mmCIF file of C-alpha atoms and ligand atoms in Angstrom:
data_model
loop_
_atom_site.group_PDB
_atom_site.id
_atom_site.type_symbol
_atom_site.label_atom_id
_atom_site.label_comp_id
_atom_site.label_asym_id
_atom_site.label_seq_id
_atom_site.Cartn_x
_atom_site.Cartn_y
_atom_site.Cartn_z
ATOM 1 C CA UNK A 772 0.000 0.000 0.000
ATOM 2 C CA UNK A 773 1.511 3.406 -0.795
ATOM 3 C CA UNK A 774 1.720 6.079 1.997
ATOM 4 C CA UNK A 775 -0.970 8.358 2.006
ATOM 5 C CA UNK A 776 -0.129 12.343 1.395
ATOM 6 C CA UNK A 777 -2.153 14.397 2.705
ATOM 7 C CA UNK A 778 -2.501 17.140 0.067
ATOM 8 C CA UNK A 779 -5.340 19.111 -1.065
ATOM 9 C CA UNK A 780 -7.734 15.564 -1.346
ATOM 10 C CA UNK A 781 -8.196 14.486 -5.430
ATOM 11 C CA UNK A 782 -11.786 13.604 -4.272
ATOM 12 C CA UNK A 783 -12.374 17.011 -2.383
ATOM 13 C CA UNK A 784 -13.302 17.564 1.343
ATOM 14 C CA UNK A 785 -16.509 16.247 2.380
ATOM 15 C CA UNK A 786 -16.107 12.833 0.952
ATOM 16 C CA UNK A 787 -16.682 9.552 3.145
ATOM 17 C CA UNK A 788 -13.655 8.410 5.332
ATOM 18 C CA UNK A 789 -15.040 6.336 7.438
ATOM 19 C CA UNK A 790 -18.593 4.795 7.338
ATOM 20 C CA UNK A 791 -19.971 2.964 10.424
ATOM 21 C CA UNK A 792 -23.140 0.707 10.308
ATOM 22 C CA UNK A 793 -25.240 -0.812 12.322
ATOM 23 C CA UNK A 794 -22.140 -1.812 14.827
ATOM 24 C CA UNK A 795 -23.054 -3.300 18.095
ATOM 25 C CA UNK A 796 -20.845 -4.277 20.388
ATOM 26 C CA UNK A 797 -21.384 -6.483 23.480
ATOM 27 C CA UNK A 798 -19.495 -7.243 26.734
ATOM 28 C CA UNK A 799 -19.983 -10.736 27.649
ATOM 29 C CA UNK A 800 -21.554 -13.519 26.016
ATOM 30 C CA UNK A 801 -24.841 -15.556 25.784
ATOM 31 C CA UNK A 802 -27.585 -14.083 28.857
ATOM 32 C CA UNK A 803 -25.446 -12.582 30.462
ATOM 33 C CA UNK A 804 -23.951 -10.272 27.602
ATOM 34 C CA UNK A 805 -24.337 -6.129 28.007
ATOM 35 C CA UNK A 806 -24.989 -4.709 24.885
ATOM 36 C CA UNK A 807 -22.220 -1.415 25.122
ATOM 37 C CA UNK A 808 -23.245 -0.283 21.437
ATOM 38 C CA UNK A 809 -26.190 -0.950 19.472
ATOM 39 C CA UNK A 810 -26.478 -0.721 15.989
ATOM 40 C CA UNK A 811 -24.646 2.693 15.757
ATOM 41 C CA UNK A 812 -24.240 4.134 12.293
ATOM 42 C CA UNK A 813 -22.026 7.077 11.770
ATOM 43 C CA UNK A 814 -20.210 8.681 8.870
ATOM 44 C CA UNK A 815 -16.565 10.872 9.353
ATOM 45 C CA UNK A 816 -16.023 13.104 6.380
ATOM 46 C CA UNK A 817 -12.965 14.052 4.759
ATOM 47 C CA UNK A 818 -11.435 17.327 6.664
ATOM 48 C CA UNK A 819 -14.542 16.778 9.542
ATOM 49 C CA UNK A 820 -14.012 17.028 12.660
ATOM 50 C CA UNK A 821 -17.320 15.007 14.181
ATOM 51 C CA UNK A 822 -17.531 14.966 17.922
ATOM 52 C CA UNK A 823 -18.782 12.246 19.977
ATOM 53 C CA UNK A 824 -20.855 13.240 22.921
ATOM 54 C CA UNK A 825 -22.430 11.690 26.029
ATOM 55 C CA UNK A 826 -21.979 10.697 29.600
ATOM 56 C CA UNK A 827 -19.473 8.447 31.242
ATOM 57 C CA UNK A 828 -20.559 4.425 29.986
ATOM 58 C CA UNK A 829 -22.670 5.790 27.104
ATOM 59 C CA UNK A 830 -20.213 3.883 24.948
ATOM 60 C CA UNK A 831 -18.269 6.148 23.072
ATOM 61 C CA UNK A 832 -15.089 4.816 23.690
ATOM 62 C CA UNK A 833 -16.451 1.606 23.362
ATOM 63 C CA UNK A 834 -17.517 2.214 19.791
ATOM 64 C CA UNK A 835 -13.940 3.587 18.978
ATOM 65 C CA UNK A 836 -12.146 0.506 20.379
ATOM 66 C CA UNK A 837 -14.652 -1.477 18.343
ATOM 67 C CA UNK A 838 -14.159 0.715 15.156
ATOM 68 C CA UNK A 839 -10.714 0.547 15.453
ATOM 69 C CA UNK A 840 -10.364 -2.765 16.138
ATOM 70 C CA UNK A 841 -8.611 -2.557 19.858
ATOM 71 C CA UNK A 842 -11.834 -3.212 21.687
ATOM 72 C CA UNK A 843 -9.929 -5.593 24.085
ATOM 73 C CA UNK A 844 -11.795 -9.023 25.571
ATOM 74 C CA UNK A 845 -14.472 -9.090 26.855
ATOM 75 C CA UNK A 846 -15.498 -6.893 24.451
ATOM 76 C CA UNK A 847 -17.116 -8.567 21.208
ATOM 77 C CA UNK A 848 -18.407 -7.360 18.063
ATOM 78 C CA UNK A 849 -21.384 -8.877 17.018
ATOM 79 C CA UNK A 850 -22.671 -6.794 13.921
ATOM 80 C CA UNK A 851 -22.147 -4.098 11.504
ATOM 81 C CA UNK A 852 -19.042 -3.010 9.276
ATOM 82 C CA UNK A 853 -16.787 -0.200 9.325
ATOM 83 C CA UNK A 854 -16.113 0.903 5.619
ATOM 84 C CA UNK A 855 -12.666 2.572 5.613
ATOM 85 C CA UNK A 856 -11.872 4.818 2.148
ATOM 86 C CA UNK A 857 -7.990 5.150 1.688
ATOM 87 C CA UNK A 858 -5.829 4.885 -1.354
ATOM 88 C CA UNK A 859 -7.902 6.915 -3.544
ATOM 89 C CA UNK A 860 -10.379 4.462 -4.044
ATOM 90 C CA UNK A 861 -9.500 1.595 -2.070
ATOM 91 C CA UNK A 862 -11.828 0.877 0.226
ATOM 92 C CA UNK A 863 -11.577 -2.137 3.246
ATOM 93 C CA UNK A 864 -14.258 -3.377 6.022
ATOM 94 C CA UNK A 865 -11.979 -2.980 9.223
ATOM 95 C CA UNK A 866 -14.117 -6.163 11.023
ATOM 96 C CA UNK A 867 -12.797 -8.124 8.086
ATOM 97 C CA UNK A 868 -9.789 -7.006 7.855
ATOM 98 C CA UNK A 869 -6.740 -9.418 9.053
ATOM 99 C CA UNK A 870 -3.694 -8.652 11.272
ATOM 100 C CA UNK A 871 -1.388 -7.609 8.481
ATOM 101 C CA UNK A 872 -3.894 -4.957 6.569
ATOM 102 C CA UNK A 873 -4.962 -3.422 9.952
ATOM 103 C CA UNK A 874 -0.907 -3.136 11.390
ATOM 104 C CA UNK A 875 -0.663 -1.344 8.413
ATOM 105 C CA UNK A 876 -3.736 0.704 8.765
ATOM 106 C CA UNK A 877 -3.240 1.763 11.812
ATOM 107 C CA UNK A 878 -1.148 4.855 12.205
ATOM 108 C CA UNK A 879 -0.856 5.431 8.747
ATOM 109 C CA UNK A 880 -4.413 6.045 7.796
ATOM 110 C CA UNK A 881 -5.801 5.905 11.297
ATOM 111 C CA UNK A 882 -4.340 7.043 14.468
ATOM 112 C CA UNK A 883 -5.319 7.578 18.013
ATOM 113 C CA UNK A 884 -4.555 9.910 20.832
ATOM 114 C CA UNK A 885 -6.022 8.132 24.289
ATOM 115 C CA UNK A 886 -6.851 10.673 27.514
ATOM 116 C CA UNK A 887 -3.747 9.363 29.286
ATOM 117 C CA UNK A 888 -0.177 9.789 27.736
ATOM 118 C CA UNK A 889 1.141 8.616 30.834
ATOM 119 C CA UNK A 890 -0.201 5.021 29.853
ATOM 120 C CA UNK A 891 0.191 5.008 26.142
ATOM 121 C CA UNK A 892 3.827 6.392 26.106
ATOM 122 C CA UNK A 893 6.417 3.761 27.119
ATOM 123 C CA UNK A 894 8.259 5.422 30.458
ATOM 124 C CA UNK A 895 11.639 4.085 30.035
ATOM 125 C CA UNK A 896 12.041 5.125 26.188
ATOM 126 C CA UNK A 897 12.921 8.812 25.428
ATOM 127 C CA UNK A 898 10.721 10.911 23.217
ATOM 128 C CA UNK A 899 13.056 10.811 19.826
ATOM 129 C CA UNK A 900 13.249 6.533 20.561
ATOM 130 C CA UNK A 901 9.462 6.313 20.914
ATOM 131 C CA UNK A 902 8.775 9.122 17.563
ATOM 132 C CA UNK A 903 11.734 6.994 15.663
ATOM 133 C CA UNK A 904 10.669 3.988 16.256
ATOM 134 C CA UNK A 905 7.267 4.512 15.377
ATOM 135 C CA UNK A 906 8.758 6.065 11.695
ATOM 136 C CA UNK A 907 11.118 2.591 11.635
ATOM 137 C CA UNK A 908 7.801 0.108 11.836
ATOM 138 C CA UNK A 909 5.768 1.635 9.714
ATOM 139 C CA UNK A 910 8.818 2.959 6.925
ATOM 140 C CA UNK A 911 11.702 0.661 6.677
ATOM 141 C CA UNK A 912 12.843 2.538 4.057
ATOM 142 C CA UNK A 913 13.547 5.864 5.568
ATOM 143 C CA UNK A 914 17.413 6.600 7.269
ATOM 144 C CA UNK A 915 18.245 7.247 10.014
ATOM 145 C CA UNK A 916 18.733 10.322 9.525
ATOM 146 C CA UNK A 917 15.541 11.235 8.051
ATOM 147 C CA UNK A 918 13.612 9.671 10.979
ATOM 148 C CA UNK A 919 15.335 11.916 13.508
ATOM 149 C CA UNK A 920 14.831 15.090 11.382
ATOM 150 C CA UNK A 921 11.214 14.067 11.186
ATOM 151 C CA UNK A 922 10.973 13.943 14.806
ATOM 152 C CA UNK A 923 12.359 17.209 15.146
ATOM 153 C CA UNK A 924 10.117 18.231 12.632
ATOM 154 C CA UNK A 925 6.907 16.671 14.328
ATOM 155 C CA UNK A 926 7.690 18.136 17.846
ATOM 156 C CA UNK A 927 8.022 20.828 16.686
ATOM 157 C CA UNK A 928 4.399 21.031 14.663
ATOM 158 C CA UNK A 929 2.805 20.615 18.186
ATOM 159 C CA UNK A 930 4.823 23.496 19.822
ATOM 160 C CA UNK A 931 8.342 21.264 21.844
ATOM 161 C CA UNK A 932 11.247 22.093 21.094
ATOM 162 C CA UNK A 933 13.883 19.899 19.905
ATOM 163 C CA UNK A 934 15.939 19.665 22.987
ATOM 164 C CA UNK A 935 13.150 17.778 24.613
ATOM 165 C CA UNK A 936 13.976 14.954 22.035
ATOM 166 C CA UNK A 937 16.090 13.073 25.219
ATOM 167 C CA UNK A 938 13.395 13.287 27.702
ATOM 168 C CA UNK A 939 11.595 10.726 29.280
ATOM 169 C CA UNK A 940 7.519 10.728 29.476
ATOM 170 C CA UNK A 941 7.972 11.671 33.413
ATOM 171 C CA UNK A 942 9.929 14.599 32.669
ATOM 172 C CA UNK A 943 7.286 16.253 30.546
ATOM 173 C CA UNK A 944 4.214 18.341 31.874
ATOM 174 C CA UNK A 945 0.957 16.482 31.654
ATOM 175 C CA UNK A 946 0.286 18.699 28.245
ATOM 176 C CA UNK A 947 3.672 18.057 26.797
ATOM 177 C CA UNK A 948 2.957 14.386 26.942
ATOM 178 C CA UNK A 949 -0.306 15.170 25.171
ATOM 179 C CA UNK A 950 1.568 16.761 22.987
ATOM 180 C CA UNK A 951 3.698 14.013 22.006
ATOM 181 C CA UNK A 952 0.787 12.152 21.667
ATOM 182 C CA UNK A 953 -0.586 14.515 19.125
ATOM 183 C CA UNK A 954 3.053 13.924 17.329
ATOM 184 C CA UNK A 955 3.080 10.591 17.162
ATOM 185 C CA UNK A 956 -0.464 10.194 15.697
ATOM 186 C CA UNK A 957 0.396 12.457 12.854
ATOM 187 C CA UNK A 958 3.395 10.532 12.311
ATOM 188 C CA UNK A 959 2.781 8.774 9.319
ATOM 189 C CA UNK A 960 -0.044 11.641 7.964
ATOM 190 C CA UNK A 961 -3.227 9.600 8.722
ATOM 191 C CA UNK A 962 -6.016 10.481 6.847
ATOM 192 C CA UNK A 963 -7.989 9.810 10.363
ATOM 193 C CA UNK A 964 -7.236 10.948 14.132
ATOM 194 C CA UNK A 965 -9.397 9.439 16.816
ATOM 195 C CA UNK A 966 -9.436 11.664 19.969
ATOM 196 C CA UNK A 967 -10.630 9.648 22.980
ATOM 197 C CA UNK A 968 -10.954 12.701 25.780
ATOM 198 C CA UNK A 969 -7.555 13.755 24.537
ATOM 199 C CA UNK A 970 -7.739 16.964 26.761
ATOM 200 C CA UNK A 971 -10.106 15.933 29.685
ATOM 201 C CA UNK A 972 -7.099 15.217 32.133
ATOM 202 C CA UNK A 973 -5.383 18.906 31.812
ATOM 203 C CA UNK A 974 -6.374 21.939 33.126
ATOM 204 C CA UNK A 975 -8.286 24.598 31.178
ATOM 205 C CA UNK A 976 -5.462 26.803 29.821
ATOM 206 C CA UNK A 977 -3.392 24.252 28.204
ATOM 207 C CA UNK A 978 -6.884 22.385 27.213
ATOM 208 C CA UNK A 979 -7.316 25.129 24.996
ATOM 209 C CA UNK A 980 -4.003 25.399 23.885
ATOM 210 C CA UNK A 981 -3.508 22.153 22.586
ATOM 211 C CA UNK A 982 -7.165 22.047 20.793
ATOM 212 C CA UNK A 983 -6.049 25.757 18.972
ATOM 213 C CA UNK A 984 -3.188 24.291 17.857
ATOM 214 C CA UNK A 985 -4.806 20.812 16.968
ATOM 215 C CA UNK A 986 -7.179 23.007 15.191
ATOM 216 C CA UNK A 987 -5.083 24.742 13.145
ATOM 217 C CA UNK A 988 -2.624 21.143 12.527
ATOM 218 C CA UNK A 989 -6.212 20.212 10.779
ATOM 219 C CA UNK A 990 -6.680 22.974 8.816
ATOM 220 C CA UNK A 991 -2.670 22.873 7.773
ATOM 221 C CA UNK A 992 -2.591 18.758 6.930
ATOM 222 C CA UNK A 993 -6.512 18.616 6.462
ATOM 223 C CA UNK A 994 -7.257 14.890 8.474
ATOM 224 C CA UNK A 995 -9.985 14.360 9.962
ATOM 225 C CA UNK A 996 -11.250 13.739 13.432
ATOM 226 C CA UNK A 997 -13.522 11.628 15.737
ATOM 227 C CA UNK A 998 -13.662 13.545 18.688
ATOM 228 C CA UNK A 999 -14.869 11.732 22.091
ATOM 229 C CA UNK A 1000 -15.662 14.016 24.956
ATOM 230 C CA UNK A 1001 -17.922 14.394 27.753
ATOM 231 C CA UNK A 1002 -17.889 17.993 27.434
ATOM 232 C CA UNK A 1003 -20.456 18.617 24.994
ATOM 233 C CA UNK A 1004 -19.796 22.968 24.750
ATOM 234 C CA UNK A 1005 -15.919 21.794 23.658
ATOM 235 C CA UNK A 1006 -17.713 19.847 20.653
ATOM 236 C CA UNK A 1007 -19.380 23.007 19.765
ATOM 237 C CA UNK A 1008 -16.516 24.970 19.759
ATOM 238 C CA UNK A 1009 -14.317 22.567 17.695
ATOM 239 C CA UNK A 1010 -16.727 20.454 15.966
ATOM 240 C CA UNK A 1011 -18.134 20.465 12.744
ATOM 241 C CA UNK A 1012 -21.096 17.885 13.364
ATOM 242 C CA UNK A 1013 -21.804 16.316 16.815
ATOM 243 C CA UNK A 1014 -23.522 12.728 17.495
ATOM 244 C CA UNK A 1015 -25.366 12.172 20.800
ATOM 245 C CA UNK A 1016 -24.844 8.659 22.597
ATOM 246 C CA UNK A 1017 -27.043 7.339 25.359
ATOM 247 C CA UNK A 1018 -26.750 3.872 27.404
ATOM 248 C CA UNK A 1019 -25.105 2.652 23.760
ATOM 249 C CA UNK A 1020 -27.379 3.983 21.196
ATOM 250 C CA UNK A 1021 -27.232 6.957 19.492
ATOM 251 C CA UNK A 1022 -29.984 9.620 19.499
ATOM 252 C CA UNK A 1023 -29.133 12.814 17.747
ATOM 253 C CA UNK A 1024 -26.958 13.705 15.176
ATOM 254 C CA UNK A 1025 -26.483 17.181 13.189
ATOM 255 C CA UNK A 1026 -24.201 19.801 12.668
ATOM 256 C CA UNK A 1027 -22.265 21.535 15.651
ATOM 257 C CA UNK A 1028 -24.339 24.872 15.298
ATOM 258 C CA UNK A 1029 -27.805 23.288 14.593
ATOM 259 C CA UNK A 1030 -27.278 21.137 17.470
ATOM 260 C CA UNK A 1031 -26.181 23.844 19.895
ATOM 261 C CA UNK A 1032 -28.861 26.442 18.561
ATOM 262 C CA UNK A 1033 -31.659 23.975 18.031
ATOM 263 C CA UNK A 1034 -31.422 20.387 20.252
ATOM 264 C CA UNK A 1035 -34.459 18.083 19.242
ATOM 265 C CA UNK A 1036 -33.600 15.677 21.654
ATOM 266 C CA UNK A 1037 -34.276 15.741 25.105
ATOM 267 C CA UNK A 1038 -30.647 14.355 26.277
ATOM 268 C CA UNK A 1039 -29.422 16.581 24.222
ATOM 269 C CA UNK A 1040 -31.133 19.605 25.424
ATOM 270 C CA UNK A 1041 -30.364 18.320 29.168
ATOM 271 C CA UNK A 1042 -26.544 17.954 28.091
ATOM 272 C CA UNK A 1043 -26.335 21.608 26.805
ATOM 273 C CA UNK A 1044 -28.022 22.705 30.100
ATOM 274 C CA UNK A 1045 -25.186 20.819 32.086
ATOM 275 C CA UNK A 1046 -22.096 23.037 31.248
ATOM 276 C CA UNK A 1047 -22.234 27.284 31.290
ATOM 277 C CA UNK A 1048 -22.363 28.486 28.032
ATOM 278 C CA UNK A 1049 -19.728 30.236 26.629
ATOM 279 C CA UNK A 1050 -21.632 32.467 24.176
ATOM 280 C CA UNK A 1051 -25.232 34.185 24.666
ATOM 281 C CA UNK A 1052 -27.287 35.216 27.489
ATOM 282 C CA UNK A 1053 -26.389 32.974 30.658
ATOM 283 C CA UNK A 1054 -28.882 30.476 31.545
ATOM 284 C CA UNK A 1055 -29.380 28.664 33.949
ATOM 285 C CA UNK A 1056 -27.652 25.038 34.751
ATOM 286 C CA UNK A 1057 -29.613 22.638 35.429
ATOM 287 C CA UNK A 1058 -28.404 19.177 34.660
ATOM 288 C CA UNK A 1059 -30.016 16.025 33.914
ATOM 289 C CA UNK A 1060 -32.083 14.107 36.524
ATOM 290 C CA UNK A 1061 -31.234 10.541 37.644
ATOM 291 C CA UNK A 1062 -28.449 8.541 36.304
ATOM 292 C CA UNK A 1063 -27.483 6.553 33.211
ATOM 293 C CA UNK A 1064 -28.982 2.822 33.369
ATOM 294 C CA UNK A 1065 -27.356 -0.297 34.073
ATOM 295 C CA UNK A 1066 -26.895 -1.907 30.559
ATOM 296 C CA UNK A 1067 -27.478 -5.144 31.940
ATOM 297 C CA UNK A 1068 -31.012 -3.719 32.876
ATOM 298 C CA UNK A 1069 -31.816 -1.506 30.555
ATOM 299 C CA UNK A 1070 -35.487 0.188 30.837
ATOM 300 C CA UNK A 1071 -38.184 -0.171 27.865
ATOM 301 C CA UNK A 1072 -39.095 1.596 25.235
ATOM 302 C CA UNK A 1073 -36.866 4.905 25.084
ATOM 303 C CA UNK A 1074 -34.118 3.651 27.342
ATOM 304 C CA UNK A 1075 -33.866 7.642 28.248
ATOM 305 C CA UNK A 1076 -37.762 7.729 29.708
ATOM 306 C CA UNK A 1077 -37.165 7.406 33.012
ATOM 307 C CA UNK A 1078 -35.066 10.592 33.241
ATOM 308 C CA UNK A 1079 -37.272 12.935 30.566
ATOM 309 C CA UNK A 1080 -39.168 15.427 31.892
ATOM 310 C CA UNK A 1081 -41.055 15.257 28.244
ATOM 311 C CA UNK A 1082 -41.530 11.237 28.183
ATOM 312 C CA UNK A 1083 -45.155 10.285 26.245
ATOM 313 C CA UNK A 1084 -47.246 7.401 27.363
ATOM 314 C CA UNK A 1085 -45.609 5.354 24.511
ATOM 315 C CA UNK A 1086 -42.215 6.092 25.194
ATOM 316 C CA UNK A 1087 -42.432 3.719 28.078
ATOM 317 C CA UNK A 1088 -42.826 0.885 25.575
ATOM 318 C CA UNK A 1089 -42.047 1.477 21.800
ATOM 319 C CA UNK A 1090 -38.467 2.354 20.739
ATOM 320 C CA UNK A 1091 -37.961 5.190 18.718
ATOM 321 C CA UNK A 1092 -36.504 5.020 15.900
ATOM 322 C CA UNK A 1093 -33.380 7.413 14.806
ATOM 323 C CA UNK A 1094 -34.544 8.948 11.660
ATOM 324 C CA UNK A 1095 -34.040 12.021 9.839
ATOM 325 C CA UNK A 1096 -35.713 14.948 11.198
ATOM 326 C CA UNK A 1097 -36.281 18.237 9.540
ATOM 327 C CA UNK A 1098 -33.456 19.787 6.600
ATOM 328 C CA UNK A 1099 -29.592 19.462 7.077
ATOM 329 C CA UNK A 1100 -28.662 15.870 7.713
ATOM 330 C CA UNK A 1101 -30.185 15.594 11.399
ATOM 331 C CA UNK A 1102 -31.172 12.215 12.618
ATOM 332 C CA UNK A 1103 -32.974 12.444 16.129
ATOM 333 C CA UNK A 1104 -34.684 9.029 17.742
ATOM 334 C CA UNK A 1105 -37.325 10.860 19.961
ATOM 335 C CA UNK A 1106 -41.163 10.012 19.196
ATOM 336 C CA UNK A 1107 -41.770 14.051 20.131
ATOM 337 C CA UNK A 1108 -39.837 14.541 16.374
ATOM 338 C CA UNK A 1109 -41.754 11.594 15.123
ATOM 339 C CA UNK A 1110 -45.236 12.407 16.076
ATOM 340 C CA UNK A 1111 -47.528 14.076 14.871
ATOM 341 C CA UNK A 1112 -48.257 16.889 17.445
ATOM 342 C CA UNK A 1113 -45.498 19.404 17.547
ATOM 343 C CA UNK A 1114 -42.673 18.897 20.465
ATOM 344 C CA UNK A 1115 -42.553 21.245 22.799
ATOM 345 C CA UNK A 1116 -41.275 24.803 22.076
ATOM 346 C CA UNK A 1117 -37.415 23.745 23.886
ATOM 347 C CA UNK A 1118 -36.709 20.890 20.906
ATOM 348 C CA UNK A 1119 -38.253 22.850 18.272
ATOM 349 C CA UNK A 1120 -36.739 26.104 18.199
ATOM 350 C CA UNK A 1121 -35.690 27.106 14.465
ATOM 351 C CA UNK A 1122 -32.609 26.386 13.444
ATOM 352 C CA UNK A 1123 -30.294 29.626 11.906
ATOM 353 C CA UNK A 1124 -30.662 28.890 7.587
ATOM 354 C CA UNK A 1125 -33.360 25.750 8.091
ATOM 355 C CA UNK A 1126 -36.692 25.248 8.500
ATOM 356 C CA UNK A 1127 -38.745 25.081 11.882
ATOM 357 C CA UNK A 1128 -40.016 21.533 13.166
ATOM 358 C CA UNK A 1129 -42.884 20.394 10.859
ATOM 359 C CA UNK A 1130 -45.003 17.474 10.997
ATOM 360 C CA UNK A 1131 -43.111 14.058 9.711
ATOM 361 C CA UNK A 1132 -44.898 12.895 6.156
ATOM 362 C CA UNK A 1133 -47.428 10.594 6.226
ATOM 363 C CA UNK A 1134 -45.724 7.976 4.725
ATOM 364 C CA UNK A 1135 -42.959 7.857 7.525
ATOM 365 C CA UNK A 1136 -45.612 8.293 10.513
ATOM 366 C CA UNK A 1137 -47.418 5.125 9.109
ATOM 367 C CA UNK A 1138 -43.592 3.322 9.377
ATOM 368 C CA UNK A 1139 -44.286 3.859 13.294
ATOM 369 C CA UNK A 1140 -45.546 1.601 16.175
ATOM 370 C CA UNK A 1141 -49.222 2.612 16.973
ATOM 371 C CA UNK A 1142 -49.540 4.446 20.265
ATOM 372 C CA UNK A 1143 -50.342 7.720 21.549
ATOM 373 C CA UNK A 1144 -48.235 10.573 20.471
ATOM 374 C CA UNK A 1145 -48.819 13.474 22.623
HETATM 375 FE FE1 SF4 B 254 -38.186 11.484 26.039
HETATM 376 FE FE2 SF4 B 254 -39.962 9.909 24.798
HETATM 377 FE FE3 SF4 B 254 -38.230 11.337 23.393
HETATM 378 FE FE4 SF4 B 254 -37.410 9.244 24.798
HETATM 379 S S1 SF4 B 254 -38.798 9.201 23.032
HETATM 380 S S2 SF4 B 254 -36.426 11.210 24.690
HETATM 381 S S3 SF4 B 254 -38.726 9.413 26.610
HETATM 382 S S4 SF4 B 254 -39.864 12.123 24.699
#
């Protein structure tokens, strides 16, 4: 396989990089499995950066791992496909894939930066062994001397100088390590960065930092990125399009500013009310009743009912299903969207350039379970 370049893309930004369907992943086996993902479908655009969202155990790392193919035992994946577009044409399920295509896959078409450096960096290897060595696996062909001037060169795209190349991981600041991170996934120019809660571990100031100057690394070598946070106001700063996760499934997806400006679901709305926002008037917080479920006992229906403040008689007992709601792309698995009444006047506001919520066609309300909508 040739090394990808990452130059102004032949097929142009916006084309699919990486298409996820109907993946579910379990923990366990048999009864006693705990499905972490269920049939999650997601799409990562050239140049994109989408942003994963949702609480602790809703599964985003999960579906990474599982994406990726490092969900570790006793993870198992038990459906779906993961459609990765390299090569200018080439394109390879990652479930099927064996050993060989995915060691070479990995790093140099997908990377990913993990929340702890401390972990993922080997302690008793110095920066320049850890940077060359990763250049030596991957490009047998390059000197010596051309892996240690790319090292030189990578630190120095994420803001270290070179005479940290001796250091050891525990002679870095927290961020610095990050940093490294951030080196060593851009290595080999992937085409696609994962970010599992790359920043969640550092304190505010460098936080920002290192996302400005991930930010503009994107917009200078033009890979794109799955970004997995908690913190769903960082997605809207950084994101282009944000997808909501709940106990496994997901239940909103649209663009970063229709999202922020106009939720349609209720976790979503109850997400955005959990952080201060950094633009507008102030409003207040107010959080999200309750806690997530236990997967192994997940409740009926809308596994979010018992903590919505909107929840319908039905929503107790019929699933909703995530389908497209209203112009732009958004997909939103609440029966309020789905009904025919219109949702209340929080998860319908009008979205800046779109239209307001309007009734679902006929043909698509008949596709429903029966039940009362309002
Ligand atoms: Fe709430 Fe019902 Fe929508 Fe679920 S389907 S989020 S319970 S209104």
């Amino acid at each position: 396989m040739s090394q990808h370049v990452v130059t102004e893309p032949e097929r142009g930004r916006g084309d699919a990089l990486l298409e996820i369907h109907g993946l579910c992943v379990d923990y366990g086996q048999g009864s006693d499995a705990v499905h972490a993902v269920a049939d999650a479908d997601l799409v990562l655009h050239r140049g994109e950066v989408l942003g994963l969202a949702g609480e602790s155990g809703s599964g985003k790392s999960t579906l990474a791992m599982a994406a990726t193919r490092l969900l570790r035992e006793p993870g198992v994946i038990t459906a779906g496909e993961v459609r990765l577009h390299y090569d200018s044409g080439s394109v390879v399920d990652l479930l099927e894939a064996g050993a060989g295509t995915l060691r070479v896959l990995r790093w140099s078409e997908v990377s990913l930066v993990m929340q702890s450096a401390m972990n993922a960096l080997n302690p008793v290897m110095s920066v320049r062994t850890q940077l060359t060595d990763a250049l030596a696996a991957h490009e047998p062909d390059m000197s010596r001397r051309a892996r240690r001037e790319r090292a030189v060169e990578l630190l120095d795209m994420v803001g270290i100088s070179a005479d940290r190349l001796g250091s050891h991981p525990h002679e870095l600041s927290g961020g610095m390590r990050q940093r490294v991170m951030i080196a060593m996934a851009l290595a080999l120019r992937p085409q696609i960065v994962i970010m599992d809660e790359p920043t969640t571990a550092l304190d505010v100031v460098t936080q920002r930092e290192i996302l400005e100057e991930l930010m503009d690394l994107r917009d200078r070598f033009g890979f794109a990125i799955l970004f997995i946070t908690h913190d769903l106001s960082l997605l809207i700063e950084i994101a282009d399009s944000i997808a909501v996760m709940y106990a496994g499934r997901l239940v909103e997806r649209a663009s970063a500013q229709a999202l922020f400006r106009a939720p349609r679901h209720p976790y979503t709305l109850g997400l955005l009310h959990s952080f201060p926002a950094l633009h507008g008037p102030r409003v207040p917080m107010t959080g999200i009743p309750g806690s997530p479920p236990d997967l192994r006992m997940l409740p009926s229906g809308c596994v979010f009912h018992p903590r919505c403040r909107f929840a319908l008689a039905r929503c107790a007992d019929e699933v909703p299903p995530l389908e497209a709601s209203g112009t732009g792309g958004r997909v939103v698995a609440c029966w309020l969207q789905h009904g025919p009444e219109p949702p209340p006047a929080e998860l319908a506001r009008p979205e800046p350039g779109l239209e307001a919520w309007a009734p679902p066609a006929a043909d698509s309300r008949a596709t429903t379970p029966s039940g009362s909508a309002a």
